[in-house]
Short mmCIF file of C-alpha atoms and ligand atoms in Angstrom, two decimals:
data_model
loop_
_atom_site.label_atom_id
_atom_site.label_comp_id
_atom_site.label_asym_id
_atom_site.label_seq_id
_atom_site.Cartn_x
_atom_site.Cartn_y
_atom_site.Cartn_z
CA MET Q 16 -22.51 -4.26 6.39
CA PRO Q 17 -21.58 -5.14 9.96
CA SER Q 18 -22.39 -8.56 11.25
CA ASN Q 19 -25.38 -8.42 13.55
CA GLY Q 20 -25.40 -9.86 17.01
CA PRO Q 21 -28.02 -12.35 18.13
CA ARG Q 22 -31.51 -10.91 17.75
CA GLY Q 23 -32.41 -8.47 20.46
CA LEU Q 24 -28.94 -7.73 21.80
CA ALA Q 25 -27.97 -4.09 22.21
CA VAL Q 26 -24.41 -2.93 21.51
CA PHE Q 27 -22.54 0.26 22.39
CA ALA Q 28 -19.07 0.86 20.90
CA ALA Q 29 -16.63 3.69 21.66
CA PRO Q 30 -12.93 4.58 21.46
CA GLY Q 31 -10.88 3.70 24.54
CA ARG Q 32 -10.01 7.31 25.29
CA TYR Q 33 -10.96 10.70 23.86
CA VAL Q 34 -8.85 13.81 24.47
CA GLN Q 35 -9.88 17.24 23.21
CA GLY Q 36 -8.81 20.82 23.77
CA ARG Q 37 -6.50 23.69 22.97
CA GLY Q 38 -2.96 22.37 22.71
CA ALA Q 39 -4.00 18.70 22.93
CA LEU Q 40 -1.48 17.82 20.21
CA SER Q 41 1.37 18.55 22.63
CA THR Q 42 0.23 15.61 24.77
CA LEU Q 43 0.68 13.09 21.94
CA ALA Q 44 3.97 11.73 23.33
CA SER Q 45 2.66 11.29 26.89
CA GLU Q 46 -0.59 9.74 25.63
CA LEU Q 47 1.40 7.22 23.56
CA GLU Q 48 3.55 6.45 26.60
CA ARG Q 49 0.35 5.86 28.56
CA LEU Q 50 -0.60 3.23 25.98
CA GLY Q 51 2.82 1.60 26.37
CA VAL Q 52 3.78 2.42 22.79
CA SER Q 53 7.50 2.80 22.03
CA ALA Q 54 7.82 2.57 18.23
CA PRO Q 55 4.74 3.99 16.48
CA LEU Q 56 4.39 4.52 12.76
CA VAL Q 57 3.00 8.03 12.27
CA LEU Q 58 1.05 8.54 9.06
CA VAL Q 59 0.65 12.28 8.53
CA ASP Q 60 -1.17 14.33 5.91
CA PRO Q 61 1.48 16.58 4.24
CA ALA Q 62 -0.91 19.55 4.64
CA VAL Q 63 -0.59 19.40 8.45
CA ARG Q 64 2.95 18.07 8.76
CA GLU Q 65 4.33 21.44 9.80
CA ILE Q 66 1.70 21.99 12.51
CA ALA Q 67 2.15 18.45 13.78
CA SER Q 68 5.94 18.25 13.61
CA PRO Q 69 6.76 19.47 17.17
CA ALA Q 70 4.33 16.89 18.59
CA ILE Q 71 5.75 14.13 16.37
CA ALA Q 72 9.35 15.11 17.22
CA ALA Q 73 8.56 14.64 20.91
CA VAL Q 74 7.61 10.98 20.32
CA SER Q 75 10.73 8.90 20.73
CA GLY Q 76 11.10 5.89 18.46
CA ALA Q 77 8.55 7.12 15.92
CA SER Q 78 8.88 6.50 12.20
CA VAL Q 79 7.05 9.02 10.03
CA LEU Q 80 5.39 8.52 6.66
CA GLU Q 81 3.52 11.12 4.57
CA PHE Q 82 0.07 10.13 3.38
CA ARG Q 83 -0.29 10.10 -0.40
CA GLY Q 84 -3.87 11.35 -0.56
CA GLU Q 85 -6.14 8.35 -1.15
CA CYS Q 86 -7.36 5.59 1.16
CA SER Q 87 -6.87 2.98 -1.56
CA PRO Q 88 -5.79 -0.68 -1.41
CA GLY Q 89 -2.37 0.33 -2.81
CA GLU Q 90 -1.82 3.05 -0.21
CA ILE Q 91 -2.96 0.76 2.62
CA GLU Q 92 -0.46 -1.85 1.43
CA ARG Q 93 2.37 0.70 1.20
CA VAL Q 94 1.78 1.97 4.75
CA ALA Q 95 1.36 -1.57 6.09
CA ALA Q 96 4.70 -2.56 4.53
CA ALA Q 97 6.40 0.42 6.20
CA ALA Q 98 4.84 -0.50 9.55
CA SER Q 99 6.11 -4.04 9.29
CA GLU Q 100 9.57 -2.94 8.13
CA ASN Q 101 9.89 -0.56 11.11
CA GLN Q 102 8.43 -3.14 13.50
CA ALA Q 103 5.90 -0.52 14.55
CA ASP Q 104 4.00 -1.26 17.76
CA ALA Q 105 1.17 1.23 17.03
CA ILE Q 106 -0.28 3.24 14.15
CA VAL Q 107 -0.94 6.97 14.51
CA GLY Q 108 -2.98 8.74 11.80
CA ILE Q 109 -2.79 12.57 11.75
CA GLY Q 110 -4.96 14.42 9.22
CA GLY Q 111 -8.40 14.29 7.62
CA GLY Q 112 -10.81 11.43 6.99
CA LYS Q 113 -8.80 9.57 4.37
CA THR Q 114 -5.61 9.63 6.48
CA MET Q 115 -7.57 8.30 9.46
CA ASP Q 116 -9.27 5.59 7.42
CA THR Q 117 -5.91 4.43 6.04
CA ALA Q 118 -4.43 4.29 9.56
CA LYS Q 119 -7.42 2.19 10.67
CA ALA Q 120 -7.01 -0.16 7.70
CA VAL Q 121 -3.32 -0.68 8.50
CA ALA Q 122 -3.66 -1.12 12.27
CA HIS Q 123 -6.66 -3.42 12.51
CA PRO Q 124 -5.68 -6.45 10.40
CA VAL Q 125 -2.41 -6.78 12.40
CA LYS Q 126 -4.10 -5.84 15.71
CA LEU Q 127 -1.86 -2.87 16.52
CA PRO Q 128 -3.06 -0.09 18.84
CA LEU Q 129 -4.58 2.74 16.82
CA VAL Q 130 -4.37 6.46 17.57
CA ILE Q 131 -6.43 8.92 15.53
CA VAL Q 132 -5.54 12.62 15.49
CA PRO Q 133 -8.14 14.50 13.40
CA THR Q 134 -6.98 17.93 12.25
CA ILE Q 135 -10.46 18.96 11.04
CA ALA Q 136 -13.96 18.38 12.49
CA SER Q 137 -15.79 17.73 9.22
CA THR Q 138 -17.25 14.25 9.88
CA ASP Q 139 -18.10 11.81 12.64
CA ALA Q 140 -15.67 9.16 11.32
CA PRO Q 141 -12.73 9.50 13.78
CA THR Q 142 -14.18 7.50 16.67
CA SER Q 143 -15.69 4.71 14.55
CA ALA Q 144 -14.50 1.22 13.63
CA LEU Q 145 -15.05 1.79 9.92
CA SER Q 146 -12.91 2.70 6.87
CA VAL Q 147 -14.18 3.89 3.50
CA VAL Q 148 -11.89 2.56 0.77
CA TYR Q 149 -11.57 4.18 -2.69
CA ASP Q 150 -9.66 3.25 -5.84
CA ASP Q 151 -6.63 5.34 -6.84
CA ASP Q 152 -8.87 7.71 -8.82
CA GLY Q 153 -11.07 8.40 -5.80
CA ALA Q 154 -14.09 6.27 -6.80
CA PHE Q 155 -15.85 4.50 -3.90
CA LEU Q 156 -14.82 0.84 -3.57
CA GLU Q 157 -16.07 -0.54 -0.24
CA TYR Q 158 -16.67 -0.10 3.48
CA ARG Q 159 -14.36 -2.08 5.73
CA PHE Q 160 -15.68 -2.82 9.22
CA TRP Q 161 -13.21 -3.40 12.03
CA SER Q 162 -13.63 -5.30 15.25
CA SER Q 163 -12.69 -2.42 17.55
CA ASN Q 164 -12.68 1.37 17.81
CA PRO Q 165 -9.48 3.45 18.06
CA HIS Q 166 -7.57 3.18 21.35
CA LEU Q 167 -7.25 6.94 21.43
CA VAL Q 168 -8.78 9.91 19.58
CA LEU Q 169 -6.87 13.12 20.21
CA LEU Q 170 -8.21 16.42 18.94
CA ASP Q 171 -6.54 19.82 19.21
CA THR Q 172 -9.15 22.57 18.95
CA GLU Q 173 -6.51 25.17 18.16
CA VAL Q 174 -5.72 23.20 14.99
CA ILE Q 175 -9.46 22.91 14.19
CA ALA Q 176 -9.87 26.68 14.68
CA GLY Q 177 -7.04 27.28 12.22
CA ALA Q 178 -8.58 25.13 9.45
CA PRO Q 179 -10.98 26.58 6.82
CA VAL Q 180 -14.48 27.10 8.29
CA ARG Q 181 -16.11 24.94 5.61
CA PHE Q 182 -14.73 21.84 7.38
CA LEU Q 183 -16.49 22.68 10.64
CA VAL Q 184 -19.71 23.59 8.81
CA ALA Q 185 -19.70 20.27 6.93
CA GLY Q 186 -19.23 18.52 10.27
CA ILE Q 187 -22.31 20.31 11.60
CA GLY Q 188 -24.23 18.99 8.56
CA ASP Q 189 -23.11 15.43 9.33
CA GLY Q 190 -23.89 15.90 13.03
CA LEU Q 191 -27.37 17.24 12.27
CA SER Q 192 -28.38 13.84 10.94
CA THR Q 193 -27.38 11.84 14.02
CA TRP Q 194 -30.36 12.45 16.30
CA PHE Q 195 -33.02 12.09 13.59
CA GLU Q 196 -31.52 8.90 12.17
CA ALA Q 197 -30.98 7.29 15.58
CA ASP Q 198 -34.47 8.33 16.72
CA ALA Q 199 -36.15 6.87 13.64
CA SER Q 200 -34.15 3.66 13.32
CA SER Q 201 -34.29 2.87 17.04
CA THR Q 202 -38.07 2.48 16.85
CA THR Q 203 -37.46 -0.64 14.74
CA ARG Q 204 -34.53 -1.87 16.87
CA ALA Q 205 -32.61 -2.24 13.61
CA PRO Q 206 -28.95 -3.13 14.30
CA ALA Q 207 -26.69 -0.06 14.10
CA MET Q 208 -23.16 -0.15 12.63
CA ALA Q 209 -21.85 -1.35 16.02
CA GLY Q 210 -23.75 -4.60 15.42
CA GLY Q 211 -26.76 -4.44 17.72
CA ALA Q 212 -29.83 -2.47 18.73
CA PRO Q 213 -29.22 0.96 20.28
CA LEU Q 214 -29.04 1.57 24.01
CA GLY Q 215 -30.42 4.67 25.68
CA ALA Q 216 -26.85 5.91 26.01
CA ALA Q 217 -26.45 6.23 22.23
CA LEU Q 218 -29.84 7.90 21.79
CA ASN Q 219 -29.12 10.43 24.53
CA LEU Q 220 -25.71 11.24 23.07
CA ALA Q 221 -27.38 11.71 19.67
CA ARG Q 222 -29.93 14.09 21.21
CA LEU Q 223 -27.17 16.02 23.02
CA CYS Q 224 -25.40 16.31 19.65
CA TYR Q 225 -28.46 17.94 18.07
CA ASP Q 226 -29.14 20.27 21.02
CA THR Q 227 -25.49 21.35 21.06
CA LEU Q 228 -25.48 22.19 17.35
CA LEU Q 229 -28.68 24.24 17.76
CA ALA Q 230 -27.28 26.12 20.75
CA ASP Q 231 -23.68 26.66 19.66
CA GLY Q 232 -23.45 26.07 15.89
CA VAL Q 233 -23.50 29.72 14.89
CA ALA Q 234 -21.03 30.85 17.56
CA ALA Q 235 -18.69 27.99 16.62
CA ARG Q 236 -18.76 29.02 12.95
CA GLN Q 237 -17.91 32.59 13.98
CA ALA Q 238 -15.05 31.35 16.20
CA VAL Q 239 -13.41 29.44 13.33
CA GLU Q 240 -13.89 32.41 10.99
CA ARG Q 241 -11.78 34.42 13.45
CA GLY Q 242 -9.41 31.52 14.14
CA VAL Q 243 -10.23 31.54 17.86
CA VAL Q 244 -11.00 28.78 20.37
CA THR Q 245 -14.13 29.37 22.49
CA PRO Q 246 -16.29 27.17 24.72
CA ALA Q 247 -18.92 27.14 21.92
CA LEU Q 248 -16.32 25.84 19.48
CA GLU Q 249 -15.20 23.19 21.98
CA ARG Q 250 -18.80 22.00 22.37
CA VAL Q 251 -19.44 21.87 18.61
CA VAL Q 252 -16.18 20.01 17.95
CA GLU Q 253 -17.29 17.49 20.60
CA ALA Q 254 -20.73 17.28 18.96
CA ASN Q 255 -19.35 16.84 15.42
CA THR Q 256 -16.77 14.27 16.45
CA LEU Q 257 -17.57 12.40 19.67
CA LEU Q 258 -21.35 12.74 20.11
CA SER Q 259 -22.15 12.25 16.45
CA GLY Q 260 -19.59 9.43 16.15
CA LEU Q 261 -20.97 7.46 19.08
CA GLY Q 262 -24.54 8.42 18.16
CA PHE Q 263 -24.39 7.14 14.60
CA GLU Q 264 -22.30 4.04 15.23
CA SER Q 265 -24.36 2.72 18.13
CA GLY Q 266 -27.62 4.63 17.53
CA GLY Q 267 -28.25 3.82 13.88
CA LEU Q 268 -28.51 5.51 10.50
CA ALA Q 269 -31.66 5.99 8.43
CA ALA Q 270 -32.76 8.15 5.48
CA ALA Q 271 -30.45 11.18 5.62
CA HIS Q 272 -27.35 9.13 4.79
CA SER Q 273 -29.21 7.15 2.11
CA VAL Q 274 -30.25 10.40 0.41
CA HIS Q 275 -26.60 11.45 0.65
CA ASN Q 276 -25.51 8.20 -0.98
CA GLY Q 277 -28.17 8.67 -3.66
CA LEU Q 278 -27.00 12.23 -4.41
CA THR Q 279 -23.47 10.96 -5.09
CA VAL Q 280 -24.73 9.37 -8.34
CA LEU Q 281 -25.09 12.92 -9.73
CA HIS Q 282 -21.76 14.17 -10.98
CA GLU Q 283 -22.68 17.78 -10.14
CA THR Q 284 -22.70 16.99 -6.39
CA HIS Q 285 -19.08 15.77 -6.36
CA ASP Q 286 -17.65 19.17 -5.41
CA PHE Q 287 -19.78 19.16 -2.26
CA TRP Q 288 -18.66 17.45 0.90
CA HIS Q 289 -20.20 14.57 2.77
CA GLY Q 290 -21.74 16.69 5.54
CA GLU Q 291 -23.12 19.21 3.04
CA LYS Q 292 -25.03 16.52 1.17
CA VAL Q 293 -26.10 14.93 4.45
CA ALA Q 294 -27.64 18.26 5.55
CA PHE Q 295 -29.97 18.25 2.54
CA GLY Q 296 -30.57 14.56 3.27
CA VAL Q 297 -31.78 15.51 6.78
CA ILE Q 298 -34.32 18.02 5.42
CA SER Q 299 -35.49 15.41 2.88
CA MET Q 300 -35.82 12.85 5.68
CA LEU Q 301 -37.95 15.23 7.77
CA MET Q 302 -40.25 15.63 4.76
CA LEU Q 303 -40.38 11.88 4.20
CA GLU Q 304 -41.36 11.33 7.83
CA GLY Q 305 -43.78 14.25 7.93
CA ARG Q 306 -42.15 15.77 11.01
CA PRO Q 307 -43.76 18.91 12.51
CA THR Q 308 -43.14 22.27 10.85
CA GLU Q 309 -41.40 23.63 13.96
CA THR Q 310 -38.79 20.87 13.68
CA VAL Q 311 -38.23 21.52 9.97
CA ASP Q 312 -37.89 25.27 10.61
CA GLU Q 313 -35.37 24.60 13.39
CA VAL Q 314 -33.19 22.45 11.11
CA VAL Q 315 -33.47 24.66 8.01
CA ASP Q 316 -32.75 27.80 10.03
CA LEU Q 317 -29.59 26.29 11.50
CA CYS Q 318 -28.48 25.26 7.99
CA LEU Q 319 -29.10 28.81 6.74
CA ASP Q 320 -27.30 30.33 9.74
CA VAL Q 321 -24.12 28.29 9.34
CA GLY Q 322 -24.11 28.11 5.52
CA LEU Q 323 -25.25 24.55 4.77
CA PRO Q 324 -27.23 23.62 1.64
CA VAL Q 325 -31.04 23.74 1.96
CA THR Q 326 -31.99 23.35 -1.72
CA LEU Q 327 -30.97 21.13 -4.62
CA ALA Q 328 -29.52 24.19 -6.37
CA ASP Q 329 -27.25 24.72 -3.34
CA LEU Q 330 -25.73 21.31 -4.25
CA GLY Q 331 -25.37 22.23 -7.92
CA VAL Q 332 -28.43 20.14 -8.87
CA ASP Q 333 -31.04 21.45 -11.32
CA ALA Q 334 -34.29 20.26 -9.72
CA GLU Q 335 -36.16 20.27 -13.04
CA HIS Q 336 -33.70 18.40 -15.23
CA ALA Q 337 -31.59 16.24 -12.92
CA ASP Q 338 -32.33 12.51 -12.77
CA LEU Q 339 -33.85 12.50 -9.28
CA GLN Q 340 -35.38 9.10 -9.94
CA LYS Q 341 -31.84 7.68 -10.24
CA VAL Q 342 -30.89 9.40 -6.96
CA ALA Q 343 -33.95 7.95 -5.23
CA GLU Q 344 -33.34 4.46 -6.60
CA ALA Q 345 -29.77 4.53 -5.28
CA ALA Q 346 -31.07 5.82 -1.91
CA CYS Q 347 -33.48 2.87 -1.76
CA ALA Q 348 -30.99 0.20 -2.89
CA GLU Q 349 -31.01 -3.05 -0.95
CA GLY Q 350 -29.05 -2.73 2.29
CA GLU Q 351 -29.45 1.06 2.44
CA THR Q 352 -30.16 2.42 5.91
CA ILE Q 353 -33.31 4.18 4.65
CA HIS Q 354 -34.99 0.80 5.21
CA ASN Q 355 -34.40 1.28 8.96
CA LEU Q 356 -37.34 3.70 8.95
CA PRO Q 357 -40.41 2.30 10.70
CA PHE Q 358 -42.41 2.39 7.43
CA GLY Q 359 -41.83 1.10 3.90
CA VAL Q 360 -40.07 3.51 1.53
CA ASP Q 361 -39.96 3.43 -2.28
CA PRO Q 362 -38.12 5.70 -4.74
CA SER Q 363 -41.20 7.77 -5.66
CA MET Q 364 -41.55 8.78 -1.99
CA VAL Q 365 -37.89 9.83 -1.91
CA VAL Q 366 -38.21 11.95 -5.09
CA ASP Q 367 -41.20 13.72 -3.57
CA ALA Q 368 -39.41 14.23 -0.25
CA MET Q 369 -36.38 15.80 -1.99
CA LEU Q 370 -38.61 18.12 -4.05
CA ALA Q 371 -40.57 19.06 -0.93
CA ALA Q 372 -37.31 19.76 0.95
CA ASP Q 373 -36.12 21.89 -1.98
CA ALA Q 374 -39.34 23.94 -2.00
CA TYR Q 375 -39.20 24.39 1.77
CA GLY Q 376 -35.57 25.49 1.67
CA GLN Q 377 -36.21 28.01 -1.10
CA GLU Q 378 -39.14 29.57 0.67
CA ARG Q 379 -37.47 29.65 4.09
CA ARG Q 380 -34.38 31.31 2.63
CA ALA Q 381 -36.53 33.94 0.84
CA LEU Q 382 -38.37 34.63 4.09
CA ARG Q 383 -35.16 34.88 6.10
CA GLU Q 384 -33.47 37.13 3.53
CA ARG Q 385 -36.26 39.63 3.98
CA THR Q 386 -35.49 39.82 7.70
CA ARG Q 387 -31.68 39.58 7.93
CA PRO Q 388 -28.85 38.66 5.55
CA LEU Q 389 -27.48 35.11 5.61
CA PRO Q 390 -23.94 33.78 5.14
CA ALA Q 391 -23.22 32.31 1.73
CA VAL Q 392 -23.24 28.54 1.17
CA ALA Q 393 -19.76 27.26 0.34
CA ALA Q 394 -19.23 26.50 -3.35
ZN1 ZN Z 425 -21.96 10.92 7.89
#
């Protein structure tokens, strides 16, 4: 966990610069020049190498390395060795979450400027000072906390619009949690990941994130399904990436992410993405807190409209036979952010909240299906 500042201090952390829009990738060279970088090491996901190659070719003095697929200690070491060999003066990570996390883990220990170029909008990780490290087989190893956020986050919405829609939808699921978790944890002034209590700035960004997803989530999904860039897509990409990133890091996490972490103990949830499990974690959290029905309907309806899970079965979990006690115990483990809630939580409360969320999701879907058809949940 992050080290906490002296009691009572508030902290707000953010990347030095955030650039987003259609064609933003073509500004990579000039943005690097702006940072005074002349010999960056570019770590690129092979899946997006072709799309990124004109932008990379325009960067003079760059050395390019393809990411090997896992943010593991071995991969971090390999990329770090290449950076040192090429006397790189900055690290650029182009790709998804694991590429970005590896770039962070290479740049920070040697204090090189860090540039993050997300090619999907599936999580709120790009702006943060955090890497999730796995072993070579993809099993979770540890969080690594860094002392600063990226110098630059550069996001091309044309690239996002060209990626499979499930990425954007998962990002909406992750972004849905931000307001509720920051709202709940801020009442206790629990230190957020940034290392202090939240300021009003973080809470307001978290609220804007939620309002944006409610207003534009459906239109953004439709835009990516057609591969087009629209103002609604721009706003949702900003919500998924910048607003959610700043909101969670400086605003605080609570139960939704703990339920997510708990669900990962069930093998059957492994095919589902972070944001998809977080979405069900949000509904469970609303049940745990006893939030008003209108709020639950608002969240569940958005999930149904964009194709996010609202039941345990949507996540491949058999509500009757799965070991939900084990999920709840993991969600309540020491150090879990669920303990940032302003009341004590034990595993039996979490089991009940998940079952209540499941029942609510089933009934709401049945009701909605009688009125108009819904998009399928990704499988
Ligand atoms: Zn998340």
